[in-house]
Amino acid sequence: MDARIETVVTSGKVTLDDTEYDVENNTYIVGDDDEVIVIDPAFSAETILAKVGEREVMAVILTDGNDHHLADALEVAAAGEDDEENWAPVALHRADRLLWRDYFGRLAKEEDDEDDAKALRSLEPDIWLEDGGIFEIGGAQLEIVHTPGHTPGSVSVISEQLGVLFSGDTLHRGRPGAIGEAYEDLRKQLNSIGALITPLPKDLRVLPGQGEETTVGEEDARWETWGALARESDD
């Protein structure tokens, strides 16, 4: 197996429910010397593509449909190619289709050219992610697990060969994942986290969408204590 993981940290602002948050995003580039899959680009496609270099982008996987991922997904998928037929496919879970349509619908309203606006409104992901779906790159498999809560279509990605769980914004080190302190559906998110990590090896690395890496064992030990957060979010 030749696959390896490279991390690009970028920062920017995300607005949710009229509140602006400063966010540092982890983008993961998984692949070998020739081909890569990019997980969760955000804030600076230029920085991410500089790390990709001359390698071919085979797919862009979005673990959720929040704006900061959507904003850079197409540019990373294009990787400097003008011909859309040569762009890498962008993959998102269907349950986040409304987030996708809302984002590109807002962009369409800003367009003066009606043909460009129509093209933006008609955009769809190239691949609808499904629970249990598999991507292959550099001899490693990336398995999709639907983990709703942070958004309806949030997913995590497991690679047994690489010994890693890419948890997106479902799970961060020491807490459920969030943008700032905003939780969409924390009870559902906690259920997803429990179902995700309970059967996994305790020494499996967890690479989150924000912040430092952790392990399944560390977060499994904390998981039950997060129920208080859910009760607070209900109040």
JSON list of C-alpha atoms in Angstrom, two decimals:
[
{"chain": "A", "resi": 1, "resn": "MET", "atom": "CA", "xyz": [0.00, 0.00, 0.00]},
{"chain": "A", "resi": 2, "resn": "ASP", "atom": "CA", "xyz": [1.37, 3.37, -1.05]},
{"chain": "A", "resi": 3, "resn": "ALA", "atom": "CA", "xyz": [-1.34, 5.65, 0.31]},
{"chain": "A", "resi": 4, "resn": "ARG", "atom": "CA", "xyz": [-0.46, 8.28, 2.88]},
{"chain": "A", "resi": 5, "resn": "ILE", "atom": "CA", "xyz": [-2.29, 11.16, 4.59]},
{"chain": "A", "resi": 6, "resn": "GLU", "atom": "CA", "xyz": [-1.34, 14.81, 4.35]},
{"chain": "A", "resi": 7, "resn": "THR", "atom": "CA", "xyz": [-3.06, 17.59, 6.27]},
{"chain": "A", "resi": 8, "resn": "VAL", "atom": "CA", "xyz": [-3.66, 21.18, 5.19]},
{"chain": "A", "resi": 9, "resn": "VAL", "atom": "CA", "xyz": [-4.96, 23.60, 7.84]},
{"chain": "A", "resi": 10, "resn": "THR", "atom": "CA", "xyz": [-6.81, 26.66, 6.57]},
{"chain": "A", "resi": 11, "resn": "SER", "atom": "CA", "xyz": [-8.81, 29.30, 8.41]},
{"chain": "A", "resi": 12, "resn": "GLY", "atom": "CA", "xyz": [-11.74, 31.55, 7.70]},
{"chain": "A", "resi": 13, "resn": "LYS", "atom": "CA", "xyz": [-15.16, 32.65, 8.88]},
{"chain": "A", "resi": 14, "resn": "VAL", "atom": "CA", "xyz": [-18.40, 30.67, 8.88]},
{"chain": "A", "resi": 15, "resn": "THR", "atom": "CA", "xyz": [-21.82, 32.20, 9.47]},
{"chain": "A", "resi": 16, "resn": "LEU", "atom": "CA", "xyz": [-24.58, 30.08, 11.00]},
{"chain": "A", "resi": 17, "resn": "ASP", "atom": "CA", "xyz": [-27.93, 31.54, 12.08]},
{"chain": "A", "resi": 18, "resn": "ASP", "atom": "CA", "xyz": [-26.58, 35.08, 11.65]},
{"chain": "A", "resi": 19, "resn": "THR", "atom": "CA", "xyz": [-23.63, 34.41, 13.96]},
{"chain": "A", "resi": 20, "resn": "GLU", "atom": "CA", "xyz": [-20.10, 34.54, 12.56]},
{"chain": "A", "resi": 21, "resn": "TYR", "atom": "CA", "xyz": [-17.47, 32.09, 13.80]},
{"chain": "A", "resi": 22, "resn": "ASP", "atom": "CA", "xyz": [-13.72, 31.87, 13.22]},
{"chain": "A", "resi": 23, "resn": "VAL", "atom": "CA", "xyz": [-12.92, 28.34, 12.07]},
{"chain": "A", "resi": 24, "resn": "GLU", "atom": "CA", "xyz": [-9.69, 26.43, 11.44]},
{"chain": "A", "resi": 25, "resn": "ASN", "atom": "CA", "xyz": [-10.41, 23.60, 9.03]},
{"chain": "A", "resi": 26, "resn": "ASN", "atom": "CA", "xyz": [-8.45, 20.40, 8.48]},
{"chain": "A", "resi": 27, "resn": "THR", "atom": "CA", "xyz": [-8.35, 19.24, 4.87]},
{"chain": "A", "resi": 28, "resn": "TYR", "atom": "CA", "xyz": [-7.00, 15.74, 4.34]},
{"chain": "A", "resi": 29, "resn": "ILE", "atom": "CA", "xyz": [-5.24, 14.66, 1.16]},
{"chain": "A", "resi": 30, "resn": "VAL", "atom": "CA", "xyz": [-5.16, 10.86, 0.88]},
{"chain": "A", "resi": 31, "resn": "GLY", "atom": "CA", "xyz": [-3.22, 9.10, -1.86]},
{"chain": "A", "resi": 32, "resn": "ASP", "atom": "CA", "xyz": [0.16, 8.31, -3.33]},
{"chain": "A", "resi": 33, "resn": "ASP", "atom": "CA", "xyz": [2.63, 10.04, -5.64]},
{"chain": "A", "resi": 34, "resn": "ASP", "atom": "CA", "xyz": [0.21, 9.98, -8.59]},
{"chain": "A", "resi": 35, "resn": "GLU", "atom": "CA", "xyz": [-3.39, 10.23, -7.39]},
{"chain": "A", "resi": 36, "resn": "VAL", "atom": "CA", "xyz": [-5.22, 11.66, -4.38]},
{"chain": "A", "resi": 37, "resn": "ILE", "atom": "CA", "xyz": [-8.65, 12.05, -2.83]},
{"chain": "A", "resi": 38, "resn": "VAL", "atom": "CA", "xyz": [-9.29, 15.34, -1.05]},
{"chain": "A", "resi": 39, "resn": "ILE", "atom": "CA", "xyz": [-11.50, 15.30, 2.06]},
{"chain": "A", "resi": 40, "resn": "ASP", "atom": "CA", "xyz": [-13.17, 18.54, 3.20]},
{"chain": "A", "resi": 41, "resn": "PRO", "atom": "CA", "xyz": [-11.48, 21.39, 1.35]},
{"chain": "A", "resi": 42, "resn": "ALA", "atom": "CA", "xyz": [-12.25, 24.83, 2.81]},
{"chain": "A", "resi": 43, "resn": "PHE", "atom": "CA", "xyz": [-11.21, 28.49, 2.73]},
{"chain": "A", "resi": 44, "resn": "SER", "atom": "CA", "xyz": [-8.27, 28.23, 0.31]},
{"chain": "A", "resi": 45, "resn": "ALA", "atom": "CA", "xyz": [-8.41, 25.97, -2.72]},
{"chain": "A", "resi": 46, "resn": "GLU", "atom": "CA", "xyz": [-5.09, 27.49, -3.83]},
{"chain": "A", "resi": 47, "resn": "THR", "atom": "CA", "xyz": [-3.33, 26.34, -0.66]},
{"chain": "A", "resi": 48, "resn": "ILE", "atom": "CA", "xyz": [-4.82, 22.85, -0.91]},
{"chain": "A", "resi": 49, "resn": "LEU", "atom": "CA", "xyz": [-3.95, 22.46, -4.59]},
{"chain": "A", "resi": 50, "resn": "ALA", "atom": "CA", "xyz": [-0.40, 23.61, -3.90]},
{"chain": "A", "resi": 51, "resn": "LYS", "atom": "CA", "xyz": [-0.09, 20.63, -1.54]},
{"chain": "A", "resi": 52, "resn": "VAL", "atom": "CA", "xyz": [-1.64, 18.31, -4.13]},
{"chain": "A", "resi": 53, "resn": "GLY", "atom": "CA", "xyz": [0.95, 19.48, -6.66]},
{"chain": "A", "resi": 54, "resn": "GLU", "atom": "CA", "xyz": [1.06, 17.58, -9.95]},
{"chain": "A", "resi": 55, "resn": "ARG", "atom": "CA", "xyz": [-0.95, 14.66, -8.64]},
{"chain": "A", "resi": 56, "resn": "GLU", "atom": "CA", "xyz": [-4.40, 13.97, -10.09]},
{"chain": "A", "resi": 57, "resn": "VAL", "atom": "CA", "xyz": [-7.41, 14.65, -7.87]},
{"chain": "A", "resi": 58, "resn": "MET", "atom": "CA", "xyz": [-9.63, 11.57, -8.21]},
{"chain": "A", "resi": 59, "resn": "ALA", "atom": "CA", "xyz": [-12.48, 12.73, -5.95]},
{"chain": "A", "resi": 60, "resn": "VAL", "atom": "CA", "xyz": [-13.48, 15.41, -3.47]},
{"chain": "A", "resi": 61, "resn": "ILE", "atom": "CA", "xyz": [-15.36, 14.00, -0.46]},
{"chain": "A", "resi": 62, "resn": "LEU", "atom": "CA", "xyz": [-17.41, 16.41, 1.65]},
{"chain": "A", "resi": 63, "resn": "THR", "atom": "CA", "xyz": [-18.29, 15.15, 5.12]},
{"chain": "A", "resi": 64, "resn": "ASP", "atom": "CA", "xyz": [-21.06, 17.74, 5.33]},
{"chain": "A", "resi": 65, "resn": "GLY", "atom": "CA", "xyz": [-22.73, 20.39, 3.19]},
{"chain": "A", "resi": 66, "resn": "ASN", "atom": "CA", "xyz": [-21.82, 23.51, 5.14]},
{"chain": "A", "resi": 67, "resn": "ASP", "atom": "CA", "xyz": [-20.85, 26.59, 3.12]},
{"chain": "A", "resi": 68, "resn": "HIS", "atom": "CA", "xyz": [-17.12, 26.56, 3.84]},
{"chain": "A", "resi": 69, "resn": "HIS", "atom": "CA", "xyz": [-16.75, 23.14, 2.21]},
{"chain": "A", "resi": 70, "resn": "LEU", "atom": "CA", "xyz": [-19.01, 23.87, -0.74]},
{"chain": "A", "resi": 71, "resn": "ALA", "atom": "CA", "xyz": [-17.22, 27.15, -1.48]},
{"chain": "A", "resi": 72, "resn": "ASP", "atom": "CA", "xyz": [-13.95, 25.42, -2.43]},
{"chain": "A", "resi": 73, "resn": "ALA", "atom": "CA", "xyz": [-15.14, 22.01, -3.60]},
{"chain": "A", "resi": 74, "resn": "LEU", "atom": "CA", "xyz": [-15.47, 22.82, -7.31]},
{"chain": "A", "resi": 75, "resn": "GLU", "atom": "CA", "xyz": [-12.16, 24.66, -7.56]},
{"chain": "A", "resi": 76, "resn": "VAL", "atom": "CA", "xyz": [-10.33, 21.76, -5.93]},
{"chain": "A", "resi": 77, "resn": "ALA", "atom": "CA", "xyz": [-12.19, 19.30, -8.17]},
{"chain": "A", "resi": 78, "resn": "ALA", "atom": "CA", "xyz": [-11.18, 21.31, -11.24]},
{"chain": "A", "resi": 79, "resn": "ALA", "atom": "CA", "xyz": [-7.52, 21.44, -10.15]},
{"chain": "A", "resi": 80, "resn": "GLY", "atom": "CA", "xyz": [-6.74, 24.01, -12.83]},
{"chain": "A", "resi": 81, "resn": "GLU", "atom": "CA", "xyz": [-8.59, 22.19, -15.63]},
{"chain": "A", "resi": 82, "resn": "ASP", "atom": "CA", "xyz": [-10.91, 24.33, -17.78]},
{"chain": "A", "resi": 83, "resn": "ASP", "atom": "CA", "xyz": [-12.76, 21.36, -19.29]},
{"chain": "A", "resi": 84, "resn": "GLU", "atom": "CA", "xyz": [-15.42, 20.24, -16.78]},
{"chain": "A", "resi": 85, "resn": "GLU", "atom": "CA", "xyz": [-15.26, 16.71, -18.18]},
{"chain": "A", "resi": 86, "resn": "ASN", "atom": "CA", "xyz": [-11.80, 16.43, -16.63]},
{"chain": "A", "resi": 87, "resn": "TRP", "atom": "CA", "xyz": [-12.88, 17.61, -13.18]},
{"chain": "A", "resi": 88, "resn": "ALA", "atom": "CA", "xyz": [-12.84, 15.16, -10.29]},
{"chain": "A", "resi": 89, "resn": "PRO", "atom": "CA", "xyz": [-16.26, 14.12, -8.97]},
{"chain": "A", "resi": 90, "resn": "VAL", "atom": "CA", "xyz": [-17.58, 15.91, -5.88]},
{"chain": "A", "resi": 91, "resn": "ALA", "atom": "CA", "xyz": [-19.26, 13.60, -3.36]},
{"chain": "A", "resi": 92, "resn": "LEU", "atom": "CA", "xyz": [-21.86, 14.56, -0.74]},
{"chain": "A", "resi": 93, "resn": "HIS", "atom": "CA", "xyz": [-24.57, 12.70, 1.16]},
{"chain": "A", "resi": 94, "resn": "ARG", "atom": "CA", "xyz": [-28.05, 13.20, -0.29]},
{"chain": "A", "resi": 95, "resn": "ALA", "atom": "CA", "xyz": [-29.46, 14.30, 3.07]},
{"chain": "A", "resi": 96, "resn": "ASP", "atom": "CA", "xyz": [-27.43, 17.52, 2.71]},
{"chain": "A", "resi": 97, "resn": "ARG", "atom": "CA", "xyz": [-28.92, 18.27, -0.71]},
{"chain": "A", "resi": 98, "resn": "LEU", "atom": "CA", "xyz": [-30.88, 21.21, 0.69]},
{"chain": "A", "resi": 99, "resn": "LEU", "atom": "CA", "xyz": [-27.69, 22.78, 2.02]},
{"chain": "A", "resi": 100, "resn": "TRP", "atom": "CA", "xyz": [-26.09, 22.34, -1.42]},
{"chain": "A", "resi": 101, "resn": "ARG", "atom": "CA", "xyz": [-29.06, 23.84, -3.25]},
{"chain": "A", "resi": 102, "resn": "ASP", "atom": "CA", "xyz": [-29.33, 26.74, -0.81]},
{"chain": "A", "resi": 103, "resn": "TYR", "atom": "CA", "xyz": [-25.65, 27.62, -1.20]},
{"chain": "A", "resi": 104, "resn": "PHE", "atom": "CA", "xyz": [-25.55, 27.52, -4.99]},
{"chain": "A", "resi": 105, "resn": "GLY", "atom": "CA", "xyz": [-28.96, 29.18, -5.15]},
{"chain": "A", "resi": 106, "resn": "ARG", "atom": "CA", "xyz": [-27.56, 32.14, -3.22]},
{"chain": "A", "resi": 107, "resn": "LEU", "atom": "CA", "xyz": [-24.62, 32.31, -5.62]},
{"chain": "A", "resi": 108, "resn": "ALA", "atom": "CA", "xyz": [-27.03, 32.26, -8.57]},
{"chain": "A", "resi": 109, "resn": "LYS", "atom": "CA", "xyz": [-28.88, 35.30, -7.21]},
{"chain": "A", "resi": 110, "resn": "GLU", "atom": "CA", "xyz": [-25.62, 37.25, -7.28]},
{"chain": "A", "resi": 111, "resn": "GLU", "atom": "CA", "xyz": [-25.02, 36.47, -10.97]},
{"chain": "A", "resi": 112, "resn": "ASP", "atom": "CA", "xyz": [-25.85, 39.07, -13.61]},
{"chain": "A", "resi": 113, "resn": "ASP", "atom": "CA", "xyz": [-25.65, 36.55, -16.44]},
{"chain": "A", "resi": 114, "resn": "GLU", "atom": "CA", "xyz": [-28.82, 34.43, -16.52]},
{"chain": "A", "resi": 115, "resn": "ASP", "atom": "CA", "xyz": [-27.09, 31.47, -18.17]},
{"chain": "A", "resi": 116, "resn": "ASP", "atom": "CA", "xyz": [-24.47, 31.40, -15.40]},
{"chain": "A", "resi": 117, "resn": "ALA", "atom": "CA", "xyz": [-27.21, 31.73, -12.78]},
{"chain": "A", "resi": 118, "resn": "LYS", "atom": "CA", "xyz": [-29.15, 28.86, -14.33]},
{"chain": "A", "resi": 119, "resn": "ALA", "atom": "CA", "xyz": [-26.00, 26.70, -14.37]},
{"chain": "A", "resi": 120, "resn": "LEU", "atom": "CA", "xyz": [-25.42, 27.37, -10.66]},
{"chain": "A", "resi": 121, "resn": "ARG", "atom": "CA", "xyz": [-29.01, 26.50, -9.77]},
{"chain": "A", "resi": 122, "resn": "SER", "atom": "CA", "xyz": [-28.78, 23.24, -11.71]},
{"chain": "A", "resi": 123, "resn": "LEU", "atom": "CA", "xyz": [-25.52, 22.06, -10.13]},
{"chain": "A", "resi": 124, "resn": "GLU", "atom": "CA", "xyz": [-25.62, 18.75, -8.26]},
{"chain": "A", "resi": 125, "resn": "PRO", "atom": "CA", "xyz": [-22.90, 16.65, -6.63]},
{"chain": "A", "resi": 126, "resn": "ASP", "atom": "CA", "xyz": [-21.43, 14.05, -8.99]},
{"chain": "A", "resi": 127, "resn": "ILE", "atom": "CA", "xyz": [-21.70, 11.30, -6.37]},
{"chain": "A", "resi": 128, "resn": "TRP", "atom": "CA", "xyz": [-24.33, 10.87, -3.67]},
{"chain": "A", "resi": 129, "resn": "LEU", "atom": "CA", "xyz": [-22.56, 9.26, -0.73]},
{"chain": "A", "resi": 130, "resn": "GLU", "atom": "CA", "xyz": [-24.20, 6.22, 0.82]},
{"chain": "A", "resi": 131, "resn": "ASP", "atom": "CA", "xyz": [-23.59, 4.39, 4.07]},
{"chain": "A", "resi": 132, "resn": "GLY", "atom": "CA", "xyz": [-21.12, 1.60, 3.34]},
{"chain": "A", "resi": 133, "resn": "GLY", "atom": "CA", "xyz": [-19.88, 3.14, 0.09]},
{"chain": "A", "resi": 134, "resn": "ILE", "atom": "CA", "xyz": [-16.21, 2.56, -0.74]},
{"chain": "A", "resi": 135, "resn": "PHE", "atom": "CA", "xyz": [-13.56, 4.71, -2.41]},
{"chain": "A", "resi": 136, "resn": "GLU", "atom": "CA", "xyz": [-10.15, 3.26, -3.28]},
{"chain": "A", "resi": 137, "resn": "ILE", "atom": "CA", "xyz": [-6.89, 5.18, -3.54]},
{"chain": "A", "resi": 138, "resn": "GLY", "atom": "CA", "xyz": [-3.25, 4.10, -3.39]},
{"chain": "A", "resi": 139, "resn": "GLY", "atom": "CA", "xyz": [-4.15, 0.63, -2.17]},
{"chain": "A", "resi": 140, "resn": "ALA", "atom": "CA", "xyz": [-6.33, 1.94, 0.67]},
{"chain": "A", "resi": 141, "resn": "GLN", "atom": "CA", "xyz": [-10.09, 1.79, 0.98]},
{"chain": "A", "resi": 142, "resn": "LEU", "atom": "CA", "xyz": [-12.17, 4.65, 2.37]},
{"chain": "A", "resi": 143, "resn": "GLU", "atom": "CA", "xyz": [-15.53, 3.52, 3.74]},
{"chain": "A", "resi": 144, "resn": "ILE", "atom": "CA", "xyz": [-18.37, 6.01, 4.16]},
{"chain": "A", "resi": 145, "resn": "VAL", "atom": "CA", "xyz": [-20.44, 5.95, 7.37]},
{"chain": "A", "resi": 146, "resn": "HIS", "atom": "CA", "xyz": [-23.54, 8.15, 7.62]},
{"chain": "A", "resi": 147, "resn": "THR", "atom": "CA", "xyz": [-23.32, 10.02, 10.94]},
{"chain": "A", "resi": 148, "resn": "PRO", "atom": "CA", "xyz": [-26.19, 12.54, 10.98]},
{"chain": "A", "resi": 149, "resn": "GLY", "atom": "CA", "xyz": [-26.59, 15.23, 13.61]},
{"chain": "A", "resi": 150, "resn": "HIS", "atom": "CA", "xyz": [-24.09, 17.97, 12.83]},
{"chain": "A", "resi": 151, "resn": "THR", "atom": "CA", "xyz": [-26.00, 18.17, 9.55]},
{"chain": "A", "resi": 152, "resn": "PRO", "atom": "CA", "xyz": [-28.58, 15.68, 8.23]},
{"chain": "A", "resi": 153, "resn": "GLY", "atom": "CA", "xyz": [-26.05, 14.34, 5.72]},
{"chain": "A", "resi": 154, "resn": "SER", "atom": "CA", "xyz": [-22.89, 14.35, 7.80]},
{"chain": "A", "resi": 155, "resn": "VAL", "atom": "CA", "xyz": [-20.61, 11.38, 7.17]},
{"chain": "A", "resi": 156, "resn": "SER", "atom": "CA", "xyz": [-17.40, 9.97, 8.58]},
{"chain": "A", "resi": 157, "resn": "VAL", "atom": "CA", "xyz": [-14.80, 8.02, 6.62]},
{"chain": "A", "resi": 158, "resn": "ILE", "atom": "CA", "xyz": [-12.98, 4.93, 7.90]},
{"chain": "A", "resi": 159, "resn": "SER", "atom": "CA", "xyz": [-9.82, 3.41, 6.42]},
{"chain": "A", "resi": 160, "resn": "GLU", "atom": "CA", "xyz": [-8.78, 0.12, 7.98]},
{"chain": "A", "resi": 161, "resn": "GLN", "atom": "CA", "xyz": [-5.62, 0.05, 5.88]},
{"chain": "A", "resi": 162, "resn": "LEU", "atom": "CA", "xyz": [-4.53, 3.51, 7.06]},
{"chain": "A", "resi": 163, "resn": "GLY", "atom": "CA", "xyz": [-5.74, 2.91, 10.63]},
{"chain": "A", "resi": 164, "resn": "VAL", "atom": "CA", "xyz": [-7.76, 6.09, 10.71]},
{"chain": "A", "resi": 165, "resn": "LEU", "atom": "CA", "xyz": [-11.22, 7.58, 11.11]},
{"chain": "A", "resi": 166, "resn": "PHE", "atom": "CA", "xyz": [-11.87, 10.89, 9.38]},
{"chain": "A", "resi": 167, "resn": "SER", "atom": "CA", "xyz": [-14.65, 12.23, 11.59]},
{"chain": "A", "resi": 168, "resn": "GLY", "atom": "CA", "xyz": [-15.37, 15.57, 9.91]},
{"chain": "A", "resi": 169, "resn": "ASP", "atom": "CA", "xyz": [-17.36, 17.86, 12.17]},
{"chain": "A", "resi": 170, "resn": "THR", "atom": "CA", "xyz": [-19.26, 14.96, 13.72]},
{"chain": "A", "resi": 171, "resn": "LEU", "atom": "CA", "xyz": [-16.53, 14.38, 16.31]},
{"chain": "A", "resi": 172, "resn": "HIS", "atom": "CA", "xyz": [-13.73, 16.65, 17.49]},
{"chain": "A", "resi": 173, "resn": "ARG", "atom": "CA", "xyz": [-11.08, 15.99, 20.12]},
{"chain": "A", "resi": 174, "resn": "GLY", "atom": "CA", "xyz": [-12.79, 16.08, 23.50]},
{"chain": "A", "resi": 175, "resn": "ARG", "atom": "CA", "xyz": [-16.29, 17.02, 22.33]},
{"chain": "A", "resi": 176, "resn": "PRO", "atom": "CA", "xyz": [-18.97, 16.56, 19.70]},
{"chain": "A", "resi": 177, "resn": "GLY", "atom": "CA", "xyz": [-18.03, 18.47, 16.57]},
{"chain": "A", "resi": 178, "resn": "ALA", "atom": "CA", "xyz": [-19.49, 21.92, 16.04]},
{"chain": "A", "resi": 179, "resn": "ILE", "atom": "CA", "xyz": [-19.04, 25.24, 14.31]},
{"chain": "A", "resi": 180, "resn": "GLY", "atom": "CA", "xyz": [-18.35, 27.45, 17.32]},
{"chain": "A", "resi": 181, "resn": "GLU", "atom": "CA", "xyz": [-20.84, 26.28, 19.93]},
{"chain": "A", "resi": 182, "resn": "ALA", "atom": "CA", "xyz": [-23.69, 25.70, 17.47]},
{"chain": "A", "resi": 183, "resn": "TYR", "atom": "CA", "xyz": [-25.27, 22.23, 17.41]},
{"chain": "A", "resi": 184, "resn": "GLU", "atom": "CA", "xyz": [-27.89, 21.36, 14.79]},
{"chain": "A", "resi": 185, "resn": "ASP", "atom": "CA", "xyz": [-29.27, 18.17, 16.41]},
{"chain": "A", "resi": 186, "resn": "LEU", "atom": "CA", "xyz": [-27.00, 17.20, 19.28]},
{"chain": "A", "resi": 187, "resn": "ARG", "atom": "CA", "xyz": [-28.96, 14.16, 20.46]},
{"chain": "A", "resi": 188, "resn": "LYS", "atom": "CA", "xyz": [-28.84, 12.63, 16.99]},
{"chain": "A", "resi": 189, "resn": "GLN", "atom": "CA", "xyz": [-25.17, 13.55, 16.71]},
{"chain": "A", "resi": 190, "resn": "LEU", "atom": "CA", "xyz": [-24.34, 11.85, 20.01]},
{"chain": "A", "resi": 191, "resn": "ASN", "atom": "CA", "xyz": [-26.21, 8.73, 18.91]},
{"chain": "A", "resi": 192, "resn": "SER", "atom": "CA", "xyz": [-24.22, 8.75, 15.67]},
{"chain": "A", "resi": 193, "resn": "ILE", "atom": "CA", "xyz": [-20.93, 9.13, 17.54]},
{"chain": "A", "resi": 194, "resn": "GLY", "atom": "CA", "xyz": [-21.77, 6.25, 19.88]},
{"chain": "A", "resi": 195, "resn": "ALA", "atom": "CA", "xyz": [-22.77, 3.93, 17.04]},
{"chain": "A", "resi": 196, "resn": "LEU", "atom": "CA", "xyz": [-19.67, 4.92, 15.10]},
{"chain": "A", "resi": 197, "resn": "ILE", "atom": "CA", "xyz": [-16.93, 4.51, 17.69]},
{"chain": "A", "resi": 198, "resn": "THR", "atom": "CA", "xyz": [-18.21, 1.70, 19.93]},
{"chain": "A", "resi": 199, "resn": "PRO", "atom": "CA", "xyz": [-17.20, -1.18, 17.61]},
{"chain": "A", "resi": 200, "resn": "LEU", "atom": "CA", "xyz": [-13.95, 0.38, 16.41]},
{"chain": "A", "resi": 201, "resn": "PRO", "atom": "CA", "xyz": [-10.45, -0.46, 17.74]},
{"chain": "A", "resi": 202, "resn": "LYS", "atom": "CA", "xyz": [-9.58, 1.81, 20.66]},
{"chain": "A", "resi": 203, "resn": "ASP", "atom": "CA", "xyz": [-6.20, 2.71, 19.18]},
{"chain": "A", "resi": 204, "resn": "LEU", "atom": "CA", "xyz": [-7.68, 3.86, 15.86]},
{"chain": "A", "resi": 205, "resn": "ARG", "atom": "CA", "xyz": [-6.56, 7.41, 15.04]},
{"chain": "A", "resi": 206, "resn": "VAL", "atom": "CA", "xyz": [-9.32, 10.01, 14.72]},
{"chain": "A", "resi": 207, "resn": "LEU", "atom": "CA", "xyz": [-8.62, 12.90, 12.35]},
{"chain": "A", "resi": 208, "resn": "PRO", "atom": "CA", "xyz": [-11.33, 15.53, 12.88]},
{"chain": "A", "resi": 209, "resn": "GLY", "atom": "CA", "xyz": [-12.53, 18.38, 10.69]},
{"chain": "A", "resi": 210, "resn": "GLN", "atom": "CA", "xyz": [-11.16, 20.87, 13.19]},
{"chain": "A", "resi": 211, "resn": "GLY", "atom": "CA", "xyz": [-8.46, 20.73, 15.85]},
{"chain": "A", "resi": 212, "resn": "GLU", "atom": "CA", "xyz": [-5.99, 18.08, 16.90]},
{"chain": "A", "resi": 213, "resn": "GLU", "atom": "CA", "xyz": [-6.18, 14.37, 16.28]},
{"chain": "A", "resi": 214, "resn": "THR", "atom": "CA", "xyz": [-7.30, 11.94, 18.94]},
{"chain": "A", "resi": 215, "resn": "THR", "atom": "CA", "xyz": [-8.12, 8.22, 19.23]},
{"chain": "A", "resi": 216, "resn": "VAL", "atom": "CA", "xyz": [-11.29, 6.20, 19.37]},
{"chain": "A", "resi": 217, "resn": "GLY", "atom": "CA", "xyz": [-10.43, 5.06, 22.89]},
{"chain": "A", "resi": 218, "resn": "GLU", "atom": "CA", "xyz": [-10.02, 8.61, 24.21]},
{"chain": "A", "resi": 219, "resn": "GLU", "atom": "CA", "xyz": [-13.35, 9.74, 22.78]},
{"chain": "A", "resi": 220, "resn": "ASP", "atom": "CA", "xyz": [-15.19, 6.55, 23.74]},
{"chain": "A", "resi": 221, "resn": "ALA", "atom": "CA", "xyz": [-14.20, 7.22, 27.36]},
{"chain": "A", "resi": 222, "resn": "ARG", "atom": "CA", "xyz": [-15.69, 10.73, 27.14]},
{"chain": "A", "resi": 223, "resn": "TRP", "atom": "CA", "xyz": [-18.80, 9.98, 25.09]},
{"chain": "A", "resi": 224, "resn": "GLU", "atom": "CA", "xyz": [-21.28, 9.27, 27.91]},
{"chain": "A", "resi": 225, "resn": "THR", "atom": "CA", "xyz": [-20.35, 12.51, 29.71]},
{"chain": "A", "resi": 226, "resn": "TRP", "atom": "CA", "xyz": [-21.62, 14.55, 26.76]},
{"chain": "A", "resi": 227, "resn": "GLY", "atom": "CA", "xyz": [-25.25, 13.82, 27.61]},
{"chain": "A", "resi": 228, "resn": "ALA", "atom": "CA", "xyz": [-25.25, 16.96, 29.75]},
{"chain": "A", "resi": 229, "resn": "LEU", "atom": "CA", "xyz": [-24.56, 19.00, 26.62]},
{"chain": "A", "resi": 230, "resn": "ALA", "atom": "CA", "xyz": [-27.65, 17.53, 25.00]},
{"chain": "A", "resi": 231, "resn": "ARG", "atom": "CA", "xyz": [-29.79, 18.39, 28.01]},
{"chain": "A", "resi": 232, "resn": "GLU", "atom": "CA", "xyz": [-28.47, 21.95, 27.94]},
{"chain": "A", "resi": 233, "resn": "SER", "atom": "CA", "xyz": [-29.27, 22.23, 24.22]},
{"chain": "A", "resi": 234, "resn": "ASP", "atom": "CA", "xyz": [-32.86, 21.15, 24.95]},
{"chain": "A", "resi": 235, "resn": "ASP", "atom": "CA", "xyz": [-33.36, 23.98, 27.46]}
]
